[in-house]
Amino acid sequence: MRPSLKELLRIDAITKAIQGKQKRAEIADEISEDKRQSKIQKQLQEDAQRLRKDNQRATRVARQLEKSTQNPPNSAKTNLSSRSTKPQKKPAMFMHYNAYSIPGTTQKRSISTGSVHRRKSPTVKSTKLVRKPSATQIVNEALRVDPRDCLHIKKIEEAEILYGEQSRILDIPNYLEQWRETQRDRMGRKLRSDCHALLAGVISTPTEMEDATREKFFQKSIKYLQGIHGSQLIGVIAHRKDEPHQHLHYFVVPKIGQPFTDIHPGYKASQAVMHKAADRQKNGGEKVGKKDYIEARRSFKEAMSKEQDLFFEEVAVHFGLSRLGPARARLPRPEYNSQKTMRQRAEFERIKTVEALRKRRNLETQIRQAEKRLKELEDGKITAVLGGALGVAGATCTAVSETIEQTVIGAFKAFSKDESRLNELAQNHKKQMEELSSQLKEWKDHATVLERKAKAIQKRAEEAEALNKYLGSMVDAKDSERNLAPTIQNIESSAAKSRRKP
């Protein structure tokens, strides 16, 4: 059933309201242009101050370089030899998997300010809600099907399926719904809608690994997954181009009638501890307490660590990968991206400083050469061959000094202009990114609203269709009753006649 005219008019009114809001935003941007210009002027002043600081820092670096060039060559040799004897660190393996529910969940995550070392308990500052993706979103992100599930990718490339079929991978959410309908918990109750149902993992490779070695690593990893999970391994997908590290995504589902803990060793170990504690309490023993939860968490970690050790012994060790990495803190994606931006900005500042230092050193060499030439002219080291051309030489010297001074001033001006242009381009790019992100957020909100309304319209249309079917059946019944009325009258009249006869 098509939506009614009223609903179409309402959707049209909503779109017109959004367009009007965009026009008002554009007018507001035009009005605030003066404010933006004043902000740009302030930014230019700040950039000029920062440029002066960079020049001071460049002079310090130049002095340090001059001191380093004055070192004897023997010390350089000893430094090189000491550097060559240091052992090089091996790249670490990366294999991680997680449990996901069918509709996705919202979890509380604590924000800590203490140490991130595993042996020191951090001080909890506050908590925040984190949305864990659904099984459909995980599958779409791996297959690159829906761009809304790949917002962290700038340029989406096609994924490569190394094991399994695409149709079977896309059908994972429907299969998990069937599995949940048939599964029961320990008390015989139906499972919750947000219960764990899908095991999805990632196996990544370092950037310095060669392509031929990487292909062998991928094939050996697939054989390892087949040996562990068997027919429950639905698919393995490779991402090669659109992310910095080439990696694999794999999906494992439980069989019909099989609990999820059978395919997740961590949850299986922790659940065994909690079931044992519950049986103890049921038999009149000690109640389930904090030490049982601590023991369950410890069993979870031990089981997951054994899984990592097994992957290292079966796969990673054959490709020169180490078991443990640099033990860096695992950060959420927004915080990791902000730190990455800060590192890129620091690298950009370093490159600018080195370029300014190079230009400054070139200018200093030109100035030293000009001063040397002036000193030679002033000290009278010109031979008697010049004769009466001393006056001309003096004029040439002054002209040369003036031209050198002008070139130095022009070079400094050009350098400052380049710096201001770079800063202005960076600010404009940042503003454009902020505007695009805000516009994208508005359109997402609008899309969700339209989707909800479309669902409501579809529901009303289905109700109207059911009502039309019911009314049609009623009309057919009345028509049949009207058609049978004369037949009934004839039968009644014939019966009356038959009664009258003697």
Short mmCIF file of C-alpha atoms in Angstrom, two decimals:
data_model
loop_
_atom_site.label_atom_id
_atom_site.label_comp_id
_atom_site.label_asym_id
_atom_site.label_seq_id
_atom_site.Cartn_x
_atom_site.Cartn_y
_atom_site.Cartn_z
CA MET A 1 0.00 0.00 0.00
CA ARG A 2 1.22 3.45 -0.88
CA PRO A 3 1.35 6.18 1.81
CA SER A 4 -1.60 8.51 2.00
CA LEU A 5 -1.63 12.07 0.70
CA LYS A 6 -1.52 13.42 4.26
CA GLU A 7 1.69 11.56 5.04
CA LEU A 8 3.29 12.70 1.77
CA LEU A 9 2.39 16.31 2.55
CA ARG A 10 3.88 15.95 6.03
CA ILE A 11 7.15 14.57 4.62
CA ASP A 12 7.24 17.42 2.08
CA ALA A 13 6.75 19.96 4.89
CA ILE A 14 9.60 18.41 6.87
CA THR A 15 11.97 18.62 3.88
CA LYS A 16 11.01 22.25 3.27
CA ALA A 17 11.65 23.04 6.94
CA ILE A 18 15.11 21.48 6.69
CA GLN A 19 15.88 23.49 3.54
CA GLY A 20 14.74 26.67 5.31
CA LYS A 21 16.99 25.83 8.24
CA GLN A 22 19.94 25.46 5.88
CA LYS A 23 19.17 28.82 4.24
CA ARG A 24 18.98 30.50 7.64
CA ALA A 25 22.32 28.96 8.54
CA GLU A 26 23.84 30.36 5.33
CA ILE A 27 22.46 33.84 6.10
CA ALA A 28 23.86 33.61 9.62
CA ASP A 29 27.25 32.65 8.18
CA GLU A 30 27.17 35.71 5.92
CA ILE A 31 26.26 37.96 8.86
CA SER A 32 29.09 36.57 10.98
CA GLU A 33 31.71 37.15 8.25
CA ASP A 34 33.04 40.22 10.05
CA LYS A 35 33.50 38.22 13.21
CA ARG A 36 35.34 35.59 11.24
CA GLN A 37 37.66 38.18 9.75
CA SER A 38 38.47 39.48 13.21
CA LYS A 39 39.17 35.92 14.33
CA ILE A 40 41.42 35.45 11.31
CA GLN A 41 43.36 38.59 12.20
CA LYS A 42 43.84 37.33 15.75
CA GLN A 43 44.93 34.00 14.38
CA LEU A 44 47.45 35.71 12.11
CA GLN A 45 48.87 37.60 15.07
CA GLU A 46 49.18 34.36 17.02
CA ASP A 47 50.83 32.73 13.99
CA ALA A 48 53.33 35.59 13.81
CA GLN A 49 54.21 35.09 17.48
CA ARG A 50 54.54 31.37 16.92
CA LEU A 51 56.78 32.03 13.89
CA ARG A 52 59.08 34.16 16.03
CA LYS A 53 59.27 31.37 18.56
CA ASP A 54 60.04 28.90 15.75
CA ASN A 55 62.88 31.16 14.56
CA GLN A 56 64.29 31.22 18.08
CA ARG A 57 64.04 27.48 18.28
CA ALA A 58 65.72 27.20 14.85
CA THR A 59 68.66 29.25 16.11
CA ARG A 60 69.00 26.91 19.09
CA VAL A 61 68.93 23.89 16.81
CA ALA A 62 71.52 25.53 14.54
CA ARG A 63 73.86 26.02 17.50
CA GLN A 64 73.43 22.41 18.51
CA LEU A 65 74.18 21.30 14.94
CA GLU A 66 77.30 23.46 14.85
CA LYS A 67 78.47 21.89 18.12
CA SER A 68 77.79 18.41 16.77
CA THR A 69 79.79 19.13 13.59
CA GLN A 70 82.77 20.14 15.72
CA ASN A 71 83.02 16.62 17.26
CA PRO A 72 86.00 14.50 16.10
CA PRO A 73 85.35 11.67 13.59
CA ASN A 74 86.50 8.97 16.03
CA SER A 75 83.55 9.70 18.35
CA ALA A 76 81.16 9.36 15.41
CA LYS A 77 82.59 5.96 14.62
CA THR A 78 82.17 4.82 18.19
CA ASN A 79 78.57 6.06 18.19
CA LEU A 80 77.80 4.16 14.99
CA SER A 81 79.34 1.00 16.34
CA SER A 82 77.36 1.28 19.58
CA ARG A 83 74.14 1.80 17.65
CA SER A 84 74.73 -1.22 15.44
CA THR A 85 75.13 -3.51 18.44
CA LYS A 86 71.65 -2.74 19.83
CA PRO A 87 69.15 -5.59 19.24
CA GLN A 88 66.20 -4.81 16.98
CA LYS A 89 62.69 -5.45 18.31
CA LYS A 90 60.49 -7.94 16.47
CA PRO A 91 57.00 -6.90 15.36
CA ALA A 92 54.27 -8.32 17.59
CA MET A 93 51.31 -10.45 16.54
CA PHE A 94 47.72 -9.20 16.79
CA MET A 95 44.80 -11.60 17.22
CA HIS A 96 41.66 -10.44 19.01
CA TYR A 97 38.02 -11.52 19.07
CA ASN A 98 34.90 -10.35 20.85
CA ALA A 99 31.29 -11.42 21.48
CA TYR A 100 28.38 -9.48 19.96
CA SER A 101 24.61 -9.60 20.34
CA ILE A 102 22.03 -9.52 17.56
CA PRO A 103 20.61 -5.98 18.16
CA GLY A 104 23.71 -4.45 19.80
CA THR A 105 24.08 -3.25 23.39
CA THR A 106 24.85 -0.10 25.35
CA GLN A 107 27.48 -0.60 28.04
CA LYS A 108 28.90 1.56 30.82
CA ARG A 109 32.64 2.16 30.58
CA SER A 110 34.71 3.78 33.34
CA ILE A 111 37.10 6.63 32.50
CA SER A 112 40.22 6.22 34.65
CA THR A 113 43.05 8.61 35.54
CA GLY A 114 45.43 6.12 37.14
CA SER A 115 48.09 3.90 35.62
CA VAL A 116 47.18 1.72 32.64
CA HIS A 117 49.51 -1.04 33.82
CA ARG A 118 47.62 -4.24 34.46
CA ARG A 119 49.10 -4.70 37.96
CA LYS A 120 48.06 -1.25 39.20
CA SER A 121 44.38 -0.56 39.67
CA PRO A 122 43.48 2.80 38.06
CA THR A 123 41.50 5.46 39.92
CA VAL A 124 37.99 5.64 38.44
CA LYS A 125 36.98 9.20 37.59
CA SER A 126 33.61 8.83 35.85
CA THR A 127 31.61 6.54 33.56
CA LYS A 128 30.21 6.93 30.08
CA LEU A 129 27.83 4.94 27.86
CA VAL A 130 29.41 3.10 24.94
CA ARG A 131 27.31 1.68 22.10
CA LYS A 132 28.45 -1.79 21.07
CA PRO A 133 27.57 -2.56 17.43
CA SER A 134 25.06 -5.20 16.40
CA ALA A 135 25.78 -8.38 14.44
CA THR A 136 24.41 -6.77 11.27
CA GLN A 137 26.68 -3.74 11.65
CA ILE A 138 29.74 -5.95 12.24
CA VAL A 139 29.01 -7.99 9.10
CA ASN A 140 28.31 -4.88 6.99
CA GLU A 141 31.54 -3.23 8.18
CA ALA A 142 33.59 -6.29 7.25
CA LEU A 143 31.98 -6.70 3.81
CA ARG A 144 31.94 -2.92 3.16
CA VAL A 145 28.22 -3.18 2.29
CA ASP A 146 26.80 -0.11 4.06
CA PRO A 147 28.88 3.14 4.20
CA ARG A 148 27.07 4.13 7.43
CA ASP A 149 28.87 1.26 9.19
CA CYS A 150 32.28 2.30 7.76
CA LEU A 151 32.48 5.94 8.92
CA HIS A 152 36.07 5.44 10.15
CA ILE A 153 37.21 4.70 6.56
CA LYS A 154 38.02 7.70 4.34
CA LYS A 155 37.99 5.85 1.01
CA ILE A 156 36.10 2.54 1.02
CA GLU A 157 37.64 -0.28 -1.03
CA GLU A 158 36.14 -3.66 -1.89
CA ALA A 159 36.72 -6.44 0.65
CA GLU A 160 38.16 -9.81 -0.39
CA ILE A 161 36.48 -13.03 0.82
CA LEU A 162 39.15 -15.68 1.45
CA TYR A 163 36.85 -18.30 3.00
CA GLY A 164 33.09 -18.81 2.88
CA GLU A 165 30.31 -17.35 0.72
CA GLN A 166 28.98 -13.80 0.78
CA SER A 167 25.33 -14.90 0.89
CA ARG A 168 25.99 -17.09 3.93
CA ILE A 169 27.89 -14.31 5.70
CA LEU A 170 25.08 -11.80 5.07
CA ASP A 171 22.56 -14.34 6.43
CA ILE A 172 24.33 -14.52 9.84
CA PRO A 173 21.79 -12.24 11.68
CA ASN A 174 18.82 -14.36 10.47
CA TYR A 175 20.57 -17.56 11.52
CA LEU A 176 21.33 -16.12 14.95
CA GLU A 177 17.64 -15.24 15.41
CA GLN A 178 16.72 -18.87 14.72
CA TRP A 179 19.42 -20.03 17.14
CA ARG A 180 18.14 -17.74 19.91
CA GLU A 181 14.54 -18.93 19.50
CA THR A 182 15.58 -22.55 20.08
CA GLN A 183 18.10 -21.90 22.88
CA ARG A 184 17.25 -21.95 26.61
CA ASP A 185 19.27 -21.01 29.67
CA ARG A 186 20.06 -23.15 32.70
CA MET A 187 16.64 -22.44 34.25
CA GLY A 188 14.79 -23.35 31.04
CA ARG A 189 13.97 -19.73 30.17
CA LYS A 190 14.18 -18.13 26.74
CA LEU A 191 17.33 -16.11 26.10
CA ARG A 192 17.31 -12.32 26.16
CA SER A 193 17.35 -10.43 22.88
CA ASP A 194 20.75 -8.87 23.69
CA CYS A 195 22.48 -12.14 24.63
CA HIS A 196 25.86 -12.99 23.13
CA ALA A 197 25.38 -14.79 19.82
CA LEU A 198 28.24 -13.94 17.41
CA LEU A 199 32.00 -14.37 17.83
CA ALA A 200 33.88 -11.97 15.53
CA GLY A 201 37.65 -11.57 15.47
CA VAL A 202 40.51 -9.72 13.78
CA ILE A 203 43.98 -11.02 12.82
CA SER A 204 46.34 -8.22 11.70
CA THR A 205 49.83 -8.09 10.15
CA PRO A 206 52.65 -5.52 10.54
CA THR A 207 53.26 -3.06 7.71
CA GLU A 208 56.86 -4.19 7.15
CA MET A 209 55.82 -7.78 6.30
CA GLU A 210 56.37 -8.74 2.65
CA ASP A 211 53.40 -9.55 0.43
CA ALA A 212 54.38 -13.18 -0.22
CA THR A 213 54.95 -13.79 3.51
CA ARG A 214 51.64 -12.11 4.33
CA GLU A 215 49.73 -14.41 1.98
CA LYS A 216 51.29 -17.47 3.66
CA PHE A 217 50.41 -15.99 7.06
CA PHE A 218 46.78 -15.48 6.01
CA GLN A 219 46.47 -19.05 4.69
CA LYS A 220 48.00 -20.54 7.83
CA SER A 221 45.67 -18.43 9.99
CA ILE A 222 42.64 -19.72 8.07
CA LYS A 223 43.80 -23.32 8.59
CA TYR A 224 44.23 -22.59 12.30
CA LEU A 225 40.67 -21.19 12.53
CA GLN A 226 39.28 -24.20 10.66
CA GLY A 227 41.05 -26.54 13.06
CA ILE A 228 39.66 -24.71 16.11
CA HIS A 229 36.07 -23.97 15.00
CA GLY A 230 35.43 -26.41 12.11
CA SER A 231 32.11 -25.93 10.29
CA GLN A 232 31.10 -23.16 12.70
CA LEU A 233 33.55 -20.82 10.93
CA ILE A 234 31.24 -18.97 8.51
CA GLY A 235 33.65 -16.67 6.68
CA VAL A 236 37.06 -14.97 6.58
CA ILE A 237 37.39 -11.53 4.92
CA ALA A 238 40.60 -9.62 4.07
CA HIS A 239 41.02 -5.82 4.08
CA ARG A 240 44.09 -4.83 2.08
CA LYS A 241 43.82 -1.23 0.79
CA ASP A 242 41.58 1.08 2.80
CA GLU A 243 43.26 0.70 6.23
CA PRO A 244 46.93 1.10 7.32
CA HIS A 245 47.43 -2.54 8.39
CA GLN A 246 46.24 -5.43 6.22
CA HIS A 247 44.12 -7.75 8.36
CA LEU A 248 41.49 -10.50 8.45
CA HIS A 249 37.95 -10.50 9.85
CA TYR A 250 36.41 -13.86 10.77
CA PHE A 251 32.99 -14.91 12.09
CA VAL A 252 32.02 -17.95 14.20
CA VAL A 253 28.44 -18.91 15.16
CA PRO A 254 27.12 -21.65 17.50
CA LYS A 255 25.16 -24.61 16.21
CA ILE A 256 21.40 -24.90 16.77
CA GLY A 257 20.94 -26.08 20.34
CA GLN A 258 24.56 -25.33 21.33
CA PRO A 259 25.32 -22.65 23.98
CA PHE A 260 27.45 -19.69 22.99
CA THR A 261 30.02 -20.45 25.68
CA ASP A 262 31.14 -23.53 23.71
CA ILE A 263 32.72 -21.30 21.05
CA HIS A 264 34.15 -18.69 23.46
CA PRO A 265 36.76 -20.17 25.86
CA GLY A 266 36.82 -17.12 28.14
CA TYR A 267 33.09 -17.10 28.83
CA LYS A 268 33.09 -20.89 29.11
CA ALA A 269 35.71 -20.81 31.89
CA SER A 270 34.05 -17.98 33.82
CA GLN A 271 30.60 -19.57 33.48
CA ALA A 272 31.94 -22.85 34.89
CA VAL A 273 33.17 -21.00 37.99
CA MET A 274 29.84 -19.20 38.50
CA HIS A 275 27.81 -22.41 38.00
CA LYS A 276 29.96 -24.16 40.58
CA ALA A 277 29.35 -21.30 43.06
CA ALA A 278 25.59 -21.37 42.37
CA ASP A 279 25.44 -25.14 42.99
CA ARG A 280 27.34 -24.65 46.25
CA GLN A 281 24.81 -22.03 47.39
CA LYS A 282 21.89 -24.23 46.31
CA ASN A 283 23.20 -27.13 48.41
CA GLY A 284 23.29 -24.94 51.53
CA GLY A 285 26.90 -23.88 51.32
CA GLU A 286 28.50 -20.46 51.11
CA LYS A 287 26.62 -17.84 49.10
CA VAL A 288 27.90 -16.45 45.83
CA GLY A 289 30.15 -13.52 46.71
CA LYS A 290 32.82 -11.18 45.51
CA LYS A 291 35.58 -13.77 45.55
CA ASP A 292 33.59 -15.92 43.10
CA TYR A 293 33.34 -13.03 40.64
CA ILE A 294 37.07 -12.39 41.03
CA GLU A 295 37.78 -16.07 40.39
CA ALA A 296 35.52 -16.02 37.32
CA ARG A 297 37.35 -12.97 35.94
CA ARG A 298 40.71 -14.63 36.58
CA SER A 299 39.56 -17.80 34.79
CA PHE A 300 38.36 -15.66 31.85
CA LYS A 301 41.77 -14.01 31.51
CA GLU A 302 43.67 -17.29 31.82
CA ALA A 303 41.55 -18.93 29.11
CA MET A 304 42.00 -15.98 26.75
CA SER A 305 45.76 -15.92 27.42
CA LYS A 306 45.98 -19.64 26.58
CA GLU A 307 44.16 -18.91 23.32
CA GLN A 308 46.76 -16.23 22.48
CA ASP A 309 49.60 -18.65 23.35
CA LEU A 310 48.10 -21.31 21.10
CA PHE A 311 47.86 -18.91 18.13
CA PHE A 312 51.45 -17.82 18.73
CA GLU A 313 52.74 -21.41 18.80
CA GLU A 314 50.70 -22.55 15.79
CA VAL A 315 50.96 -19.52 13.50
CA ALA A 316 52.82 -16.37 14.61
CA VAL A 317 56.13 -17.91 15.66
CA HIS A 318 56.68 -19.31 12.15
CA PHE A 319 56.68 -15.78 10.68
CA GLY A 320 59.07 -14.07 13.10
CA LEU A 321 56.36 -12.35 15.18
CA SER A 322 56.72 -11.90 18.93
CA ARG A 323 54.09 -12.95 21.47
CA LEU A 324 53.94 -9.64 23.38
CA GLY A 325 53.94 -6.14 21.94
CA PRO A 326 55.12 -2.81 23.35
CA ALA A 327 52.33 -2.89 26.01
CA ARG A 328 50.71 0.34 24.88
CA ALA A 329 47.41 1.48 26.33
CA ARG A 330 44.34 0.46 24.30
CA LEU A 331 42.37 3.64 23.73
CA PRO A 332 38.90 4.29 22.31
CA ARG A 333 38.82 5.31 18.65
CA PRO A 334 38.11 9.09 19.22
CA GLU A 335 40.97 9.42 21.71
CA TYR A 336 43.31 7.43 19.46
CA ASN A 337 42.43 9.64 16.46
CA SER A 338 43.03 12.82 18.51
CA GLN A 339 46.46 11.58 19.59
CA LYS A 340 47.23 10.60 16.01
CA THR A 341 46.29 14.12 14.86
CA MET A 342 48.54 15.63 17.54
CA ARG A 343 51.45 13.46 16.37
CA GLN A 344 50.89 14.49 12.75
CA ARG A 345 50.74 18.14 13.80
CA ALA A 346 54.00 17.79 15.75
CA GLU A 347 55.64 16.17 12.71
CA PHE A 348 54.40 19.03 10.52
CA GLU A 349 55.86 21.56 12.97
CA ARG A 350 59.17 19.69 12.96
CA ILE A 351 59.31 19.74 9.15
CA LYS A 352 58.57 23.46 9.13
CA THR A 353 61.30 24.08 11.71
CA VAL A 354 63.84 22.11 9.68
CA GLU A 355 62.88 24.00 6.51
CA ALA A 356 63.17 27.34 8.31
CA LEU A 357 66.56 26.25 9.67
CA ARG A 358 67.75 25.32 6.18
CA LYS A 359 66.69 28.67 4.73
CA ARG A 360 68.24 30.50 7.66
CA ARG A 361 71.55 28.69 7.23
CA ASN A 362 71.59 29.51 3.48
CA LEU A 363 70.99 33.16 4.29
CA GLU A 364 73.72 33.11 6.93
CA THR A 365 76.20 31.63 4.43
CA GLN A 366 75.34 34.36 1.92
CA ILE A 367 75.78 37.02 4.59
CA ARG A 368 79.14 35.56 5.67
CA GLN A 369 80.36 35.52 2.07
CA ALA A 370 79.30 39.16 1.60
CA GLU A 371 80.96 40.19 4.87
CA LYS A 372 84.14 38.39 3.85
CA ARG A 373 84.19 40.19 0.54
CA LEU A 374 83.59 43.55 2.22
CA LYS A 375 86.37 42.84 4.70
CA GLU A 376 88.75 42.03 1.88
CA LEU A 377 87.89 45.30 0.19
CA GLU A 378 88.23 47.28 3.44
CA ASP A 379 91.55 45.71 4.47
CA GLY A 380 93.17 46.69 1.18
CA LYS A 381 93.96 43.19 0.05
CA ILE A 382 93.20 44.15 -3.51
CA THR A 383 96.47 44.22 -5.51
CA ALA A 384 97.91 47.17 -7.33
CA VAL A 385 96.58 45.75 -10.59
CA LEU A 386 93.24 47.42 -9.86
CA GLY A 387 94.89 50.82 -10.06
CA GLY A 388 92.46 53.65 -10.34
CA ALA A 389 89.42 51.35 -10.08
CA LEU A 390 89.36 51.54 -6.27
CA GLY A 391 86.47 54.01 -6.29
CA VAL A 392 84.51 51.82 -8.67
CA ALA A 393 85.27 48.81 -6.44
CA GLY A 394 84.00 50.70 -3.40
CA ALA A 395 80.78 51.59 -5.19
CA THR A 396 80.43 47.98 -6.33
CA CYS A 397 80.97 46.83 -2.75
CA THR A 398 78.22 49.06 -1.42
CA ALA A 399 75.89 47.98 -4.22
CA VAL A 400 76.65 44.34 -3.51
CA SER A 401 75.98 44.84 0.21
CA GLU A 402 72.70 46.60 -0.55
CA THR A 403 71.57 43.86 -2.96
CA ILE A 404 72.49 41.16 -0.43
CA GLU A 405 70.55 42.98 2.25
CA GLN A 406 67.53 43.29 -0.06
CA THR A 407 67.69 39.60 -1.01
CA VAL A 408 67.87 38.61 2.65
CA ILE A 409 64.88 40.82 3.51
CA GLY A 410 62.92 39.49 0.52
CA ALA A 411 63.69 35.89 1.47
CA PHE A 412 62.47 36.48 5.04
CA LYS A 413 59.27 38.13 3.73
CA ALA A 414 58.61 35.26 1.31
CA PHE A 415 59.18 32.75 4.11
CA SER A 416 56.74 34.59 6.39
CA LYS A 417 54.15 34.73 3.57
CA ASP A 418 54.50 31.01 2.95
CA GLU A 419 54.04 30.36 6.66
CA SER A 420 50.91 32.52 6.82
CA ARG A 421 49.46 30.81 3.72
CA LEU A 422 50.08 27.36 5.16
CA ASN A 423 48.45 28.34 8.44
CA GLU A 424 45.48 29.88 6.65
CA LEU A 425 45.02 26.74 4.52
CA ALA A 426 45.18 24.56 7.64
CA GLN A 427 42.54 26.69 9.41
CA ASN A 428 40.24 26.64 6.37
CA HIS A 429 40.58 22.87 6.07
CA LYS A 430 39.77 22.44 9.76
CA LYS A 431 36.65 24.65 9.46
CA GLN A 432 35.47 22.74 6.39
CA MET A 433 35.87 19.41 8.20
CA GLU A 434 33.87 20.71 11.19
CA GLU A 435 31.08 22.00 8.94
CA LEU A 436 30.94 18.73 7.00
CA SER A 437 30.81 16.69 10.20
CA SER A 438 27.97 18.80 11.61
CA GLN A 439 26.05 18.60 8.33
CA LEU A 440 26.56 14.83 8.22
CA LYS A 441 25.23 14.52 11.76
CA GLU A 442 22.12 16.58 10.88
CA TRP A 443 21.44 14.45 7.80
CA LYS A 444 21.85 11.27 9.86
CA ASP A 445 19.31 12.53 12.40
CA HIS A 446 16.97 13.48 9.57
CA ALA A 447 17.40 10.05 7.96
CA THR A 448 16.56 8.29 11.24
CA VAL A 449 13.42 10.44 11.65
CA LEU A 450 12.33 9.71 8.08
CA GLU A 451 12.99 6.01 8.58
CA ARG A 452 10.83 5.94 11.71
CA LYS A 453 8.03 7.77 9.92
CA ALA A 454 8.27 5.44 6.94
CA LYS A 455 7.93 2.46 9.29
CA ALA A 456 4.90 4.06 10.93
CA ILE A 457 3.38 4.74 7.50
CA GLN A 458 4.02 1.15 6.45
CA LYS A 459 2.40 -0.13 9.64
CA ARG A 460 -0.68 2.04 9.05
CA ALA A 461 -0.84 0.86 5.45
CA GLU A 462 -0.78 -2.77 6.60
CA GLU A 463 -3.58 -2.05 9.09
CA ALA A 464 -5.60 -0.34 6.36
CA GLU A 465 -5.04 -3.28 4.04
CA ALA A 466 -6.22 -5.71 6.71
CA LEU A 467 -9.31 -3.51 7.32
CA ASN A 468 -10.04 -3.42 3.58
CA LYS A 469 -9.84 -7.22 3.43
CA TYR A 470 -12.23 -7.51 6.38
CA LEU A 471 -14.70 -5.04 4.83
CA GLY A 472 -14.46 -6.87 1.51
CA SER A 473 -15.31 -10.17 3.18
CA MET A 474 -18.29 -8.51 4.90
CA VAL A 475 -19.53 -7.05 1.59
CA ASP A 476 -19.22 -10.46 -0.09
CA ALA A 477 -21.25 -12.04 2.73
CA LYS A 478 -24.01 -9.43 2.33
CA ASP A 479 -24.07 -9.90 -1.44
CA SER A 480 -24.39 -13.67 -1.07
CA GLU A 481 -27.23 -13.14 1.45
CA ARG A 482 -29.06 -10.89 -1.02
CA ASN A 483 -28.64 -13.43 -3.80
CA LEU A 484 -30.01 -16.27 -1.64
CA ALA A 485 -33.07 -14.27 -0.43
CA PRO A 486 -35.35 -15.03 -3.45
CA THR A 487 -34.37 -18.70 -3.35
CA ILE A 488 -35.34 -18.91 0.32
CA GLN A 489 -38.71 -17.21 -0.43
CA ASN A 490 -39.46 -19.70 -3.18
CA ILE A 491 -38.66 -22.61 -0.89
CA GLU A 492 -40.91 -21.17 1.84
CA SER A 493 -43.81 -20.59 -0.60
CA SER A 494 -43.54 -24.13 -2.00
CA ALA A 495 -43.54 -25.51 1.53
CA ALA A 496 -46.66 -23.51 2.38
CA LYS A 497 -48.45 -24.79 -0.72
CA SER A 498 -47.58 -28.36 0.12
CA ARG A 499 -49.11 -27.91 3.58
CA ARG A 500 -52.40 -26.58 2.15
CA LYS A 501 -53.01 -29.63 -0.03
CA PRO A 502 -55.23 -32.27 1.67
#
